[in-house]
Amino acid sequence: MKVRHFRSFRFKMVRYILLSLLATLITEGIIFLGIYLYEIENIAGEYRKVWGASGQGSMSLRMLSLSSSSVLDIIIILIFTLLLFIMYFILISHSFVMYVREIISGIERMKNGETMEEIPVRGDDEFSEIAASINEMRKDLYDTMESQRIAERTKDELITNVAHDLRTPLTSILGYLDLLTQGDFLTEEQRQKYLGIVSAKARQLETLIKDLFDYTRYGKDKVKIKKEILDLNLFMPQIVDEFYPSLIDNQLECRTDFYEGALNIEGNGELLARAIGNLMSNAIKYGAEGKIIEVRTGRMEREAYVAVINYGKVIPPEELDKIFDKFYRVETSRSLKTGGTGLGLAIAKNIVDLHDGHIWASSDESGTRFQIELPEVGSRK
Ligand code: ATP
Ligand code: MG
């Protein structure tokens, strides 16, 4: 905010002083005129008593009143003027002083951690600028406190979710181990079956711990990753091939539509394979009833993209942003059959962020599309 000179604090003070002076002079003028008239009337009365009402004494009357002023009178007048001036100055600057007090009490409130109330921004001088700056500070402070609160809550949720997701397979591992150690009556077939369950659950635990580790590792702001130039078109078929067994298991057909030509990006192959792999495994897991999965690559302006599309259950629009949050799962899919812990997309997002890219999802009757967009080499903004 640029303060205009005529609205500056200095100009305001000069204005208050001039106004107080003017009010003082007018008041004194009125008072002295009153006294003067009163005195003249008194003296004229005396004069008339002595000389009659001829009016000839007007000259000597003026002389008389002038000669009555003395040094003491001047001092009294000066003190009176000063007092009057101070009184007017206090009155005229009252609203301004109140405003400064308001600003001070706003700062005090902020100091005590009360950040809800804004300080009103009045006028257009340095103090209104201070008030506006304090309001901005208040907002920043409020935002910081709010994000701290959210971070604290998220941390608690994370711990609760981790504890829950670790406990579930662990409970069943312990249960089956009890059966295996105490149950002499078990047949060999049952024993093998239970051992299989224990092993599957232990693997589930291992995956979860690995996911958690990856999530926290790639979630750090400035984690250094090794990048190289990759052509998405050479890279993508390998990823699709890795999912071949799983596609067969789920009776899914995978259709590919790759961009004709190189799609060079700078990235970490292992991490990108992980991110795109998470999209693929989701498409297989949640789109099994759609029978077809599509994988596309392409370019738009300065970005190369990979899209994984599946058909079947639609993700409600209000859930589309939330599914990238850690541990978030669309409620209907929180079934034992689909299994996951809700970390896959959060990890994919962290990885894409590390590559200065975007990841988004759209979902309607025409299909559920997850798209990763990455800056093409040589076109980084
Ligand atoms: P994880 O990947 O950690 O094993 P998850 O698959 O449940 O578990 P995310 O991959 O983060 O977790 O996905 C979050 C949620 O988003 C899923 O639970 C599911 O509800 C929804 N979702 C993700 N991908 C799809 C998809 N292709 N189609 C429909 N819903 C999806
Ligand atoms: Mg997943």
mmCIF file of C-alpha atoms and ligand atoms in Angstrom:
data_model
loop_
_atom_site.group_PDB
_atom_site.id
_atom_site.type_symbol
_atom_site.label_atom_id
_atom_site.label_comp_id
_atom_site.label_asym_id
_atom_site.label_seq_id
_atom_site.Cartn_x
_atom_site.Cartn_y
_atom_site.Cartn_z
ATOM 1 C CA MET A 1 0.000 0.000 0.000
ATOM 2 C CA LYS A 2 1.489 3.319 -1.051
ATOM 3 C CA VAL A 3 0.792 6.176 1.359
ATOM 4 C CA ARG A 4 -0.067 9.464 -0.293
ATOM 5 C CA HIS A 5 1.693 12.486 1.211
ATOM 6 C CA PHE A 6 -1.501 14.344 2.111
ATOM 7 C CA ARG A 7 -2.753 11.260 3.923
ATOM 8 C CA SER A 8 0.496 10.588 5.761
ATOM 9 C CA PHE A 9 0.794 10.573 9.546
ATOM 10 C CA ARG A 10 2.949 13.736 9.412
ATOM 11 C CA PHE A 11 0.322 15.590 7.402
ATOM 12 C CA LYS A 12 -2.351 14.373 9.783
ATOM 13 C CA MET A 13 -0.455 15.877 12.744
ATOM 14 C CA VAL A 14 -0.019 19.200 10.894
ATOM 15 C CA ARG A 15 -3.753 19.176 10.139
ATOM 16 C CA TYR A 16 -4.630 18.490 13.792
ATOM 17 C CA ILE A 17 -2.325 21.305 14.947
ATOM 18 C CA LEU A 18 -3.768 23.783 12.449
ATOM 19 C CA LEU A 19 -7.331 22.808 13.288
ATOM 20 C CA SER A 20 -6.622 23.119 17.040
ATOM 21 C CA LEU A 21 -5.007 26.506 16.443
ATOM 22 C CA LEU A 22 -7.951 27.706 14.392
ATOM 23 C CA ALA A 23 -10.444 26.496 16.998
ATOM 24 C CA THR A 24 -8.355 28.184 19.742
ATOM 25 C CA LEU A 25 -8.234 31.467 17.851
ATOM 26 C CA ILE A 26 -11.973 31.425 17.103
ATOM 27 C CA THR A 27 -12.799 30.615 20.743
ATOM 28 C CA GLU A 28 -10.438 33.313 22.036
ATOM 29 C CA GLY A 29 -11.778 35.772 19.493
ATOM 30 C CA ILE A 30 -15.324 35.153 20.691
ATOM 31 C CA ILE A 31 -14.328 35.355 24.392
ATOM 32 C CA PHE A 32 -12.265 38.538 23.962
ATOM 33 C CA LEU A 33 -14.932 40.153 21.850
ATOM 34 C CA GLY A 34 -17.422 39.364 24.615
ATOM 35 C CA ILE A 35 -15.103 40.748 27.319
ATOM 36 C CA TYR A 36 -14.311 43.774 25.184
ATOM 37 C CA LEU A 37 -17.952 44.554 24.579
ATOM 38 C CA TYR A 38 -18.753 43.954 28.220
ATOM 39 C CA GLU A 39 -15.931 46.251 29.378
ATOM 40 C CA ILE A 40 -16.858 48.945 26.925
ATOM 41 C CA GLU A 41 -20.403 48.749 28.119
ATOM 42 C CA ASN A 42 -19.249 49.027 31.757
ATOM 43 C CA ILE A 43 -16.849 51.902 31.125
ATOM 44 C CA ALA A 44 -19.310 53.635 28.866
ATOM 45 C CA GLY A 45 -21.824 53.345 31.688
ATOM 46 C CA GLU A 46 -19.345 54.968 34.097
ATOM 47 C CA TYR A 47 -18.408 57.567 31.506
ATOM 48 C CA ARG A 48 -22.018 58.419 30.844
ATOM 49 C CA LYS A 49 -22.584 58.769 34.567
ATOM 50 C CA VAL A 50 -19.793 61.362 34.706
ATOM 51 C CA TRP A 51 -20.050 63.109 31.287
ATOM 52 C CA GLY A 52 -23.561 62.485 30.143
ATOM 53 C CA ALA A 53 -24.577 60.767 26.897
ATOM 54 C CA SER A 54 -22.959 63.180 24.413
ATOM 55 C CA GLY A 55 -20.659 60.436 22.945
ATOM 56 C CA GLN A 56 -17.633 62.765 22.865
ATOM 57 C CA GLY A 57 -15.648 60.516 25.150
ATOM 58 C CA SER A 58 -15.243 57.642 22.629
ATOM 59 C CA MET A 59 -11.558 58.471 21.917
ATOM 60 C CA SER A 60 -10.550 58.607 25.524
ATOM 61 C CA LEU A 61 -12.596 55.469 26.143
ATOM 62 C CA ARG A 62 -10.460 53.462 23.641
ATOM 63 C CA MET A 63 -7.289 54.852 25.163
ATOM 64 C CA LEU A 64 -8.570 53.848 28.554
ATOM 65 C CA SER A 65 -9.177 50.224 27.563
ATOM 66 C CA LEU A 66 -5.782 49.918 25.788
ATOM 67 C CA SER A 67 -3.880 51.359 28.657
ATOM 68 C CA SER A 68 -5.406 48.760 30.989
ATOM 69 C CA SER A 69 -3.474 45.820 29.275
ATOM 70 C CA SER A 70 -0.384 44.803 31.178
ATOM 71 C CA VAL A 71 2.381 42.179 31.043
ATOM 72 C CA LEU A 72 0.432 40.033 33.478
ATOM 73 C CA ASP A 73 -2.569 40.106 31.160
ATOM 74 C CA ILE A 74 -0.415 38.939 28.260
ATOM 75 C CA ILE A 75 0.993 36.041 30.315
ATOM 76 C CA ILE A 76 -2.501 35.021 31.404
ATOM 77 C CA ILE A 77 -3.722 35.200 27.811
ATOM 78 C CA LEU A 78 -0.790 33.098 26.598
ATOM 79 C CA ILE A 79 -1.363 30.419 29.253
ATOM 80 C CA PHE A 80 -5.062 30.420 28.455
ATOM 81 C CA THR A 81 -4.291 30.099 24.726
ATOM 82 C CA LEU A 82 -1.944 27.196 25.387
ATOM 83 C CA LEU A 83 -4.481 25.378 27.568
ATOM 84 C CA LEU A 84 -7.202 25.947 25.014
ATOM 85 C CA PHE A 85 -4.928 24.685 22.236
ATOM 86 C CA ILE A 86 -4.039 21.516 24.214
ATOM 87 C CA MET A 87 -7.710 20.893 24.938
ATOM 88 C CA TYR A 88 -8.659 21.214 21.274
ATOM 89 C CA PHE A 89 -5.720 19.096 20.179
ATOM 90 C CA ILE A 90 -6.775 16.313 22.588
ATOM 91 C CA LEU A 91 -10.366 16.529 21.369
ATOM 92 C CA ILE A 92 -9.511 16.576 17.670
ATOM 93 C CA SER A 93 -6.915 13.782 17.863
ATOM 94 C CA HIS A 94 -9.116 11.631 20.141
ATOM 95 C CA SER A 95 -10.375 9.286 17.426
ATOM 96 C CA PHE A 96 -6.847 8.823 16.084
ATOM 97 C CA VAL A 97 -5.450 8.004 19.540
ATOM 98 C CA MET A 98 -8.294 5.520 20.054
ATOM 99 C CA TYR A 99 -7.375 3.885 16.734
ATOM 100 C CA VAL A 100 -3.712 3.561 17.766
ATOM 101 C CA ARG A 101 -4.903 1.971 21.040
ATOM 102 C CA GLU A 102 -7.050 -0.420 19.035
ATOM 103 C CA ILE A 103 -3.975 -1.443 17.022
ATOM 104 C CA ILE A 104 -1.964 -1.937 20.226
ATOM 105 C CA SER A 105 -4.675 -4.080 21.806
ATOM 106 C CA GLY A 106 -4.846 -6.090 18.538
ATOM 107 C CA ILE A 107 -1.111 -6.770 18.837
ATOM 108 C CA GLU A 108 -1.582 -7.707 22.513
ATOM 109 C CA ARG A 109 -4.323 -10.163 21.537
ATOM 110 C CA MET A 110 -2.066 -11.686 18.911
ATOM 111 C CA LYS A 111 0.703 -11.986 21.522
ATOM 112 C CA ASN A 112 -1.707 -13.953 23.712
ATOM 113 C CA GLY A 113 -2.447 -16.308 20.845
ATOM 114 C CA GLU A 114 -5.911 -14.952 20.020
ATOM 115 C CA THR A 115 -5.785 -14.691 16.253
ATOM 116 C CA MET A 116 -9.437 -14.624 15.292
ATOM 117 C CA GLU A 117 -10.214 -10.895 15.327
ATOM 118 C CA GLU A 118 -9.043 -8.552 12.607
ATOM 119 C CA ILE A 119 -7.897 -5.001 13.365
ATOM 120 C CA PRO A 120 -10.056 -2.559 11.348
ATOM 121 C CA VAL A 121 -8.103 -0.750 8.630
ATOM 122 C CA ARG A 122 -9.216 2.889 8.802
ATOM 123 C CA GLY A 123 -7.999 5.750 6.646
ATOM 124 C CA ASP A 124 -5.021 5.691 4.372
ATOM 125 C CA ASP A 125 -1.904 6.539 6.388
ATOM 126 C CA GLU A 126 1.037 4.702 7.910
ATOM 127 C CA PHE A 127 -1.106 3.424 10.785
ATOM 128 C CA SER A 128 -3.674 1.897 8.464
ATOM 129 C CA GLU A 129 -0.716 0.289 6.709
ATOM 130 C CA ILE A 130 0.497 -1.084 10.042
ATOM 131 C CA ALA A 131 -3.017 -2.409 10.757
ATOM 132 C CA ALA A 132 -3.166 -4.082 7.328
ATOM 133 C CA SER A 133 0.288 -5.642 7.852
ATOM 134 C CA ILE A 134 -0.723 -6.896 11.302
ATOM 135 C CA ASN A 135 -3.851 -8.435 9.783
ATOM 136 C CA GLU A 136 -1.711 -10.203 7.205
ATOM 137 C CA MET A 137 0.604 -11.442 9.967
ATOM 138 C CA ARG A 138 -2.441 -12.574 11.929
ATOM 139 C CA LYS A 139 -3.659 -14.540 8.920
ATOM 140 C CA ASP A 140 -0.242 -16.143 8.368
ATOM 141 C CA LEU A 141 -0.014 -16.994 12.061
ATOM 142 C CA TYR A 142 -3.517 -18.432 12.001
ATOM 143 C CA ASP A 143 -2.697 -20.513 8.902
ATOM 144 C CA THR A 144 0.523 -21.788 10.494
ATOM 145 C CA MET A 145 -1.283 -22.708 13.711
ATOM 146 C CA GLU A 146 -4.036 -24.368 11.698
ATOM 147 C CA SER A 147 -1.596 -26.417 9.603
ATOM 148 C CA GLN A 148 0.230 -27.388 12.785
ATOM 149 C CA ARG A 149 -3.061 -28.531 14.251
ATOM 150 C CA ILE A 150 -3.850 -30.505 11.092
ATOM 151 C CA ALA A 151 -0.327 -32.009 11.037
ATOM 152 C CA GLU A 152 -0.749 -33.034 14.663
ATOM 153 C CA ARG A 153 -4.136 -34.603 13.950
ATOM 154 C CA THR A 154 -2.827 -36.344 10.822
ATOM 155 C CA LYS A 155 0.066 -37.747 12.805
ATOM 156 C CA ASP A 156 -2.356 -39.135 15.383
ATOM 157 C CA GLU A 157 -4.526 -40.598 12.621
ATOM 158 C CA LEU A 158 -1.463 -42.105 10.979
ATOM 159 C CA ILE A 159 -0.399 -43.770 14.191
ATOM 160 C CA THR A 160 -3.924 -45.097 14.795
ATOM 161 C CA ASN A 161 -4.198 -46.396 11.232
ATOM 162 C CA VAL A 162 -0.743 -47.944 11.267
ATOM 163 C CA ALA A 163 -1.433 -49.577 14.609
ATOM 164 C CA HIS A 164 -4.731 -50.914 13.275
ATOM 165 C CA ASP A 165 -3.311 -52.155 9.978
ATOM 166 C CA LEU A 166 -0.345 -53.782 11.709
ATOM 167 C CA ARG A 167 -2.464 -55.378 14.391
ATOM 168 C CA THR A 168 -4.979 -57.039 12.054
ATOM 169 C CA PRO A 169 -2.545 -59.376 10.244
ATOM 170 C CA LEU A 170 -0.494 -59.801 13.419
ATOM 171 C CA THR A 171 -3.544 -61.010 15.370
ATOM 172 C CA SER A 172 -4.308 -63.573 12.732
ATOM 173 C CA ILE A 173 -0.633 -64.670 12.548
ATOM 174 C CA LEU A 174 -0.611 -65.169 16.335
ATOM 175 C CA GLY A 175 -3.943 -67.031 16.191
ATOM 176 C CA TYR A 176 -2.753 -69.447 13.515
ATOM 177 C CA LEU A 177 0.610 -69.914 15.240
ATOM 178 C CA ASP A 178 -1.234 -70.881 18.435
ATOM 179 C CA LEU A 179 -3.252 -73.408 16.479
ATOM 180 C CA LEU A 180 -0.132 -74.765 14.836
ATOM 181 C CA THR A 181 1.828 -75.143 18.064
ATOM 182 C CA GLN A 182 -0.957 -76.534 20.251
ATOM 183 C CA GLY A 183 -3.058 -78.427 17.778
ATOM 184 C CA ASP A 184 -1.621 -81.986 17.667
ATOM 185 C CA PHE A 185 -4.937 -82.999 16.173
ATOM 186 C CA LEU A 186 -4.263 -81.018 12.955
ATOM 187 C CA THR A 187 -3.969 -82.935 9.725
ATOM 188 C CA GLU A 188 -0.961 -82.293 7.505
ATOM 189 C CA GLU A 189 -3.258 -80.585 5.020
ATOM 190 C CA GLN A 190 -4.598 -78.200 7.680
ATOM 191 C CA ARG A 191 -1.077 -77.515 8.915
ATOM 192 C CA GLN A 192 0.042 -76.553 5.405
ATOM 193 C CA LYS A 193 -3.013 -74.368 4.935
ATOM 194 C CA TYR A 194 -2.422 -72.465 8.191
ATOM 195 C CA LEU A 195 1.265 -72.057 7.431
ATOM 196 C CA GLY A 196 0.270 -70.595 4.065
ATOM 197 C CA ILE A 197 -2.027 -68.093 5.799
ATOM 198 C CA VAL A 198 0.673 -67.156 8.305
ATOM 199 C CA SER A 199 3.148 -66.625 5.484
ATOM 200 C CA ALA A 200 0.656 -64.525 3.446
ATOM 201 C CA LYS A 201 -0.148 -62.366 6.475
ATOM 202 C CA ALA A 202 3.538 -61.912 7.283
ATOM 203 C CA ARG A 203 4.122 -60.808 3.695
ATOM 204 C CA GLN A 204 1.201 -58.385 4.007
ATOM 205 C CA LEU A 205 2.921 -56.945 7.079
ATOM 206 C CA GLU A 206 6.174 -56.668 5.209
ATOM 207 C CA THR A 207 4.489 -54.810 2.323
ATOM 208 C CA LEU A 208 2.779 -52.445 4.713
ATOM 209 C CA ILE A 209 6.015 -51.650 6.521
ATOM 210 C CA LYS A 210 7.775 -51.117 3.184
ATOM 211 C CA ASP A 211 4.956 -48.833 2.000
ATOM 212 C CA LEU A 212 5.091 -46.827 5.206
ATOM 213 C CA PHE A 213 8.812 -46.491 4.910
ATOM 214 C CA ASP A 214 8.532 -45.367 1.267
ATOM 215 C CA TYR A 215 5.738 -42.968 2.085
ATOM 216 C CA THR A 216 7.761 -41.182 4.749
ATOM 217 C CA ARG A 217 10.964 -41.351 2.696
ATOM 218 C CA TYR A 218 9.532 -39.851 -0.511
ATOM 219 C CA GLY A 219 7.252 -37.495 1.351
ATOM 220 C CA LYS A 220 10.194 -35.413 2.539
ATOM 221 C CA ASP A 221 10.413 -32.090 0.792
ATOM 222 C CA LYS A 222 13.884 -32.138 -0.606
ATOM 223 C CA VAL A 223 14.838 -35.754 -0.751
ATOM 224 C CA LYS A 224 17.570 -36.202 -3.360
ATOM 225 C CA ILE A 225 16.744 -38.765 -6.019
ATOM 226 C CA LYS A 226 18.934 -39.935 -8.842
ATOM 227 C CA LYS A 227 17.413 -38.960 -12.174
ATOM 228 C CA GLU A 228 18.201 -39.953 -15.718
ATOM 229 C CA ILE A 229 16.671 -39.297 -19.116
ATOM 230 C CA LEU A 230 13.950 -41.843 -19.789
ATOM 231 C CA ASP A 231 11.765 -42.407 -22.811
ATOM 232 C CA LEU A 232 8.307 -43.179 -21.434
ATOM 233 C CA ASN A 233 7.484 -45.089 -24.596
ATOM 234 C CA LEU A 234 10.295 -47.547 -24.001
ATOM 235 C CA PHE A 235 9.673 -47.658 -20.294
ATOM 236 C CA MET A 236 5.918 -48.283 -20.292
ATOM 237 C CA PRO A 237 5.779 -51.661 -22.117
ATOM 238 C CA GLN A 238 8.096 -53.145 -19.453
ATOM 239 C CA ILE A 239 5.747 -52.055 -16.681
ATOM 240 C CA VAL A 240 2.699 -53.416 -18.490
ATOM 241 C CA ASP A 241 4.518 -56.735 -19.018
ATOM 242 C CA GLU A 242 5.199 -57.037 -15.290
ATOM 243 C CA PHE A 243 1.455 -57.003 -14.663
ATOM 244 C CA TYR A 244 0.715 -59.655 -17.238
ATOM 245 C CA PRO A 245 0.186 -62.517 -14.702
ATOM 246 C CA SER A 246 -2.060 -60.397 -12.575
ATOM 247 C CA LEU A 247 -4.085 -59.316 -15.631
ATOM 248 C CA ILE A 248 -4.548 -62.956 -16.607
ATOM 249 C CA ASP A 249 -5.557 -63.887 -13.035
ATOM 250 C CA ASN A 250 -8.264 -61.247 -13.125
ATOM 251 C CA GLN A 251 -9.347 -62.053 -16.689
ATOM 252 C CA LEU A 252 -8.537 -58.572 -17.821
ATOM 253 C CA GLU A 253 -7.471 -57.437 -21.242
ATOM 254 C CA CYS A 254 -4.922 -54.621 -21.351
ATOM 255 C CA ARG A 255 -5.126 -52.298 -24.345
ATOM 256 C CA THR A 256 -2.215 -49.964 -24.964
ATOM 257 C CA ASP A 257 -2.082 -46.796 -26.994
ATOM 258 C CA PHE A 258 1.425 -45.325 -26.923
ATOM 259 C CA TYR A 259 2.516 -42.025 -28.411
ATOM 260 C CA GLU A 260 4.387 -42.392 -31.710
ATOM 261 C CA GLY A 261 7.788 -40.908 -31.055
ATOM 262 C CA ALA A 262 10.025 -40.290 -28.077
ATOM 263 C CA LEU A 263 8.596 -38.970 -24.808
ATOM 264 C CA ASN A 264 11.725 -38.012 -22.925
ATOM 265 C CA ILE A 265 11.463 -37.113 -19.303
ATOM 266 C CA GLU A 266 14.006 -36.811 -16.527
ATOM 267 C CA GLY A 267 13.295 -39.163 -13.700
ATOM 268 C CA ASN A 268 14.136 -42.057 -11.477
ATOM 269 C CA GLY A 269 13.049 -45.203 -13.321
ATOM 270 C CA GLU A 270 12.603 -47.304 -10.208
ATOM 271 C CA LEU A 271 10.417 -44.724 -8.481
ATOM 272 C CA LEU A 272 8.343 -43.956 -11.559
ATOM 273 C CA ALA A 273 7.819 -47.677 -12.123
ATOM 274 C CA ARG A 274 6.567 -47.829 -8.541
ATOM 275 C CA ALA A 275 4.147 -44.913 -9.043
ATOM 276 C CA ILE A 276 2.776 -46.193 -12.368
ATOM 277 C CA GLY A 277 2.720 -49.721 -10.955
ATOM 278 C CA ASN A 278 0.503 -48.515 -8.121
ATOM 279 C CA LEU A 279 -1.944 -47.129 -10.702
ATOM 280 C CA MET A 280 -1.841 -50.417 -12.606
ATOM 281 C CA SER A 281 -2.453 -52.545 -9.521
ATOM 282 C CA ASN A 282 -5.355 -50.298 -8.532
ATOM 283 C CA ALA A 283 -6.867 -50.537 -12.019
ATOM 284 C CA ILE A 284 -6.625 -54.321 -11.803
ATOM 285 C CA LYS A 285 -7.928 -54.455 -8.227
ATOM 286 C CA TYR A 286 -10.821 -52.030 -8.594
ATOM 287 C CA GLY A 287 -11.600 -52.430 -12.292
ATOM 288 C CA ALA A 288 -11.718 -56.211 -12.495
ATOM 289 C CA GLU A 289 -15.385 -56.220 -13.400
ATOM 290 C CA GLY A 290 -14.764 -53.845 -16.322
ATOM 291 C CA LYS A 291 -12.891 -56.540 -18.285
ATOM 292 C CA ILE A 292 -10.623 -53.997 -20.015
ATOM 293 C CA ILE A 293 -7.789 -51.767 -18.850
ATOM 294 C CA GLU A 294 -6.253 -49.119 -21.067
ATOM 295 C CA VAL A 295 -2.760 -47.686 -20.764
ATOM 296 C CA ARG A 296 -1.968 -44.600 -22.829
ATOM 297 C CA THR A 297 0.964 -42.265 -23.238
ATOM 298 C CA GLY A 298 0.891 -38.888 -24.924
ATOM 299 C CA ARG A 299 2.054 -35.297 -24.811
ATOM 300 C CA MET A 300 0.372 -31.999 -24.145
ATOM 301 C CA GLU A 301 2.238 -28.735 -24.533
ATOM 302 C CA ARG A 302 5.423 -29.289 -22.519
ATOM 303 C CA GLU A 303 4.362 -32.391 -20.656
ATOM 304 C CA ALA A 304 4.371 -36.081 -21.289
ATOM 305 C CA TYR A 305 1.608 -38.121 -19.721
ATOM 306 C CA VAL A 306 0.775 -41.682 -18.772
ATOM 307 C CA ALA A 307 -2.880 -42.544 -18.285
ATOM 308 C CA VAL A 308 -4.271 -45.759 -16.785
ATOM 309 C CA ILE A 309 -7.979 -46.241 -17.407
ATOM 310 C CA ASN A 310 -10.284 -48.847 -15.999
ATOM 311 C CA TYR A 311 -14.013 -49.422 -16.092
ATOM 312 C CA GLY A 312 -16.426 -50.498 -13.436
ATOM 313 C CA LYS A 313 -17.220 -48.834 -10.127
ATOM 314 C CA VAL A 314 -17.177 -45.042 -10.268
ATOM 315 C CA ILE A 315 -15.293 -43.067 -7.584
ATOM 316 C CA PRO A 316 -17.716 -40.430 -6.217
ATOM 317 C CA PRO A 317 -16.600 -36.896 -7.250
ATOM 318 C CA GLU A 318 -16.173 -35.767 -3.618
ATOM 319 C CA GLU A 319 -13.679 -38.598 -3.030
ATOM 320 C CA LEU A 320 -11.496 -37.870 -6.071
ATOM 321 C CA ASP A 321 -9.070 -35.545 -4.262
ATOM 322 C CA LYS A 322 -9.085 -37.450 -0.998
ATOM 323 C CA ILE A 323 -7.952 -40.762 -2.482
ATOM 324 C CA PHE A 324 -4.438 -39.288 -2.788
ATOM 325 C CA ASP A 325 -4.312 -38.837 1.006
ATOM 326 C CA LYS A 326 -2.525 -41.514 2.940
ATOM 327 C CA PHE A 327 -4.721 -44.268 4.338
ATOM 328 C CA TYR A 328 -7.736 -42.944 2.471
ATOM 329 C CA ARG A 329 -9.892 -45.600 0.914
ATOM 330 C CA VAL A 330 -13.276 -45.185 -0.702
ATOM 331 C CA GLU A 331 -15.514 -46.679 1.972
ATOM 332 C CA THR A 332 -17.207 -49.302 -0.197
ATOM 333 C CA SER A 333 -13.829 -50.713 -1.162
ATOM 334 C CA ARG A 334 -12.623 -51.235 2.400
ATOM 335 C CA SER A 335 -13.299 -54.888 2.119
ATOM 336 C CA LEU A 336 -11.049 -57.794 2.875
ATOM 337 C CA LYS A 337 -11.195 -58.838 -0.745
ATOM 338 C CA THR A 338 -9.563 -55.687 -2.121
ATOM 339 C CA GLY A 339 -7.198 -55.575 0.799
ATOM 340 C CA GLY A 340 -4.994 -52.443 0.533
ATOM 341 C CA THR A 341 -4.046 -49.954 3.195
ATOM 342 C CA GLY A 342 -4.640 -46.761 1.246
ATOM 343 C CA LEU A 343 -0.985 -45.859 0.762
ATOM 344 C CA GLY A 344 -0.576 -46.676 -2.948
ATOM 345 C CA LEU A 345 -1.818 -43.362 -4.358
ATOM 346 C CA ALA A 346 -0.196 -41.307 -1.578
ATOM 347 C CA ILE A 347 3.154 -42.870 -2.475
ATOM 348 C CA ALA A 348 2.506 -42.313 -6.198
ATOM 349 C CA LYS A 349 1.721 -38.652 -5.492
ATOM 350 C CA ASN A 350 4.895 -38.183 -3.451
ATOM 351 C CA ILE A 351 6.952 -39.709 -6.243
ATOM 352 C CA VAL A 352 5.278 -37.555 -8.901
ATOM 353 C CA ASP A 353 5.860 -34.453 -6.739
ATOM 354 C CA LEU A 354 9.555 -35.332 -6.576
ATOM 355 C CA HIS A 355 9.533 -35.188 -10.381
ATOM 356 C CA ASP A 356 7.753 -31.794 -10.502
ATOM 357 C CA GLY A 357 4.779 -33.485 -12.118
ATOM 358 C CA HIS A 358 1.025 -33.751 -11.497
ATOM 359 C CA ILE A 359 -1.208 -36.670 -10.773
ATOM 360 C CA TRP A 360 -4.980 -36.515 -10.984
ATOM 361 C CA ALA A 361 -8.002 -38.723 -11.345
ATOM 362 C CA SER A 362 -11.369 -38.488 -13.046
ATOM 363 C CA SER A 363 -14.162 -40.977 -12.773
ATOM 364 C CA ASP A 364 -17.581 -41.342 -14.359
ATOM 365 C CA GLU A 365 -19.625 -43.875 -16.304
ATOM 366 C CA SER A 366 -17.213 -43.544 -19.236
ATOM 367 C CA GLY A 367 -14.306 -44.793 -17.091
ATOM 368 C CA THR A 368 -11.914 -44.107 -14.213
ATOM 369 C CA ARG A 369 -8.757 -42.402 -15.389
ATOM 370 C CA PHE A 370 -5.567 -41.821 -13.426
ATOM 371 C CA GLN A 371 -3.053 -39.610 -15.165
ATOM 372 C CA ILE A 372 0.542 -38.739 -14.351
ATOM 373 C CA GLU A 373 1.985 -35.719 -16.145
ATOM 374 C CA LEU A 374 5.714 -35.063 -16.186
ATOM 375 C CA PRO A 375 7.737 -32.204 -17.687
ATOM 376 C CA GLU A 376 9.328 -33.194 -20.971
ATOM 377 C CA VAL A 377 13.083 -32.833 -21.101
ATOM 378 C CA GLY A 378 14.181 -29.474 -22.465
ATOM 379 C CA SER A 379 10.842 -27.827 -21.718
ATOM 380 C CA ARG A 380 11.123 -27.348 -17.943
ATOM 381 C CA LYS A 381 9.641 -23.937 -17.035
HETATM 382 P P1 ATP B 1 -2.689 -49.899 -1.233
HETATM 383 O O1 ATP B 1 -2.509 -49.349 -2.620
HETATM 384 O O2 ATP B 1 -1.920 -49.171 -0.201
HETATM 385 O O3 ATP B 1 -2.513 -51.356 -1.176
HETATM 386 P P2 ATP B 1 -5.359 -48.988 -1.698
HETATM 387 O O4 ATP B 1 -5.348 -49.508 -3.090
HETATM 388 O O5 ATP B 1 -6.633 -49.106 -0.943
HETATM 389 O O6 ATP B 1 -4.210 -49.637 -0.828
HETATM 390 P P3 ATP B 1 -4.721 -46.437 -2.849
HETATM 391 O O7 ATP B 1 -4.025 -47.124 -3.988
HETATM 392 O O8 ATP B 1 -4.089 -45.226 -2.257
HETATM 393 O O9 ATP B 1 -4.970 -47.460 -1.664
HETATM 394 O O10 ATP B 1 -6.177 -46.063 -3.331
HETATM 395 C C1 ATP B 1 -7.036 -45.363 -2.460
HETATM 396 C C2 ATP B 1 -8.457 -45.696 -2.766
HETATM 397 O O11 ATP B 1 -8.831 -45.132 -4.017
HETATM 398 C C3 ATP B 1 -8.724 -47.152 -2.949
HETATM 399 O O12 ATP B 1 -8.990 -47.767 -1.716
HETATM 400 C C4 ATP B 1 -9.962 -47.184 -3.835
HETATM 401 O O13 ATP B 1 -11.094 -47.012 -3.050
HETATM 402 C C5 ATP B 1 -9.766 -45.942 -4.682
HETATM 403 N N1 ATP B 1 -9.194 -46.253 -6.000
HETATM 404 C C6 ATP B 1 -7.919 -46.172 -6.350
HETATM 405 N N2 ATP B 1 -7.721 -46.504 -7.644
HETATM 406 C C7 ATP B 1 -8.944 -46.808 -8.127
HETATM 407 C C8 ATP B 1 -9.438 -47.241 -9.408
HETATM 408 N N3 ATP B 1 -8.621 -47.427 -10.443
HETATM 409 N N4 ATP B 1 -10.771 -47.454 -9.531
HETATM 410 C C9 ATP B 1 -11.604 -47.269 -8.496
HETATM 411 N N5 ATP B 1 -11.212 -46.878 -7.272
HETATM 412 C C10 ATP B 1 -9.900 -46.643 -7.078
HETATM 413 MG MG MG B 2 -3.651 -49.197 -4.271
#
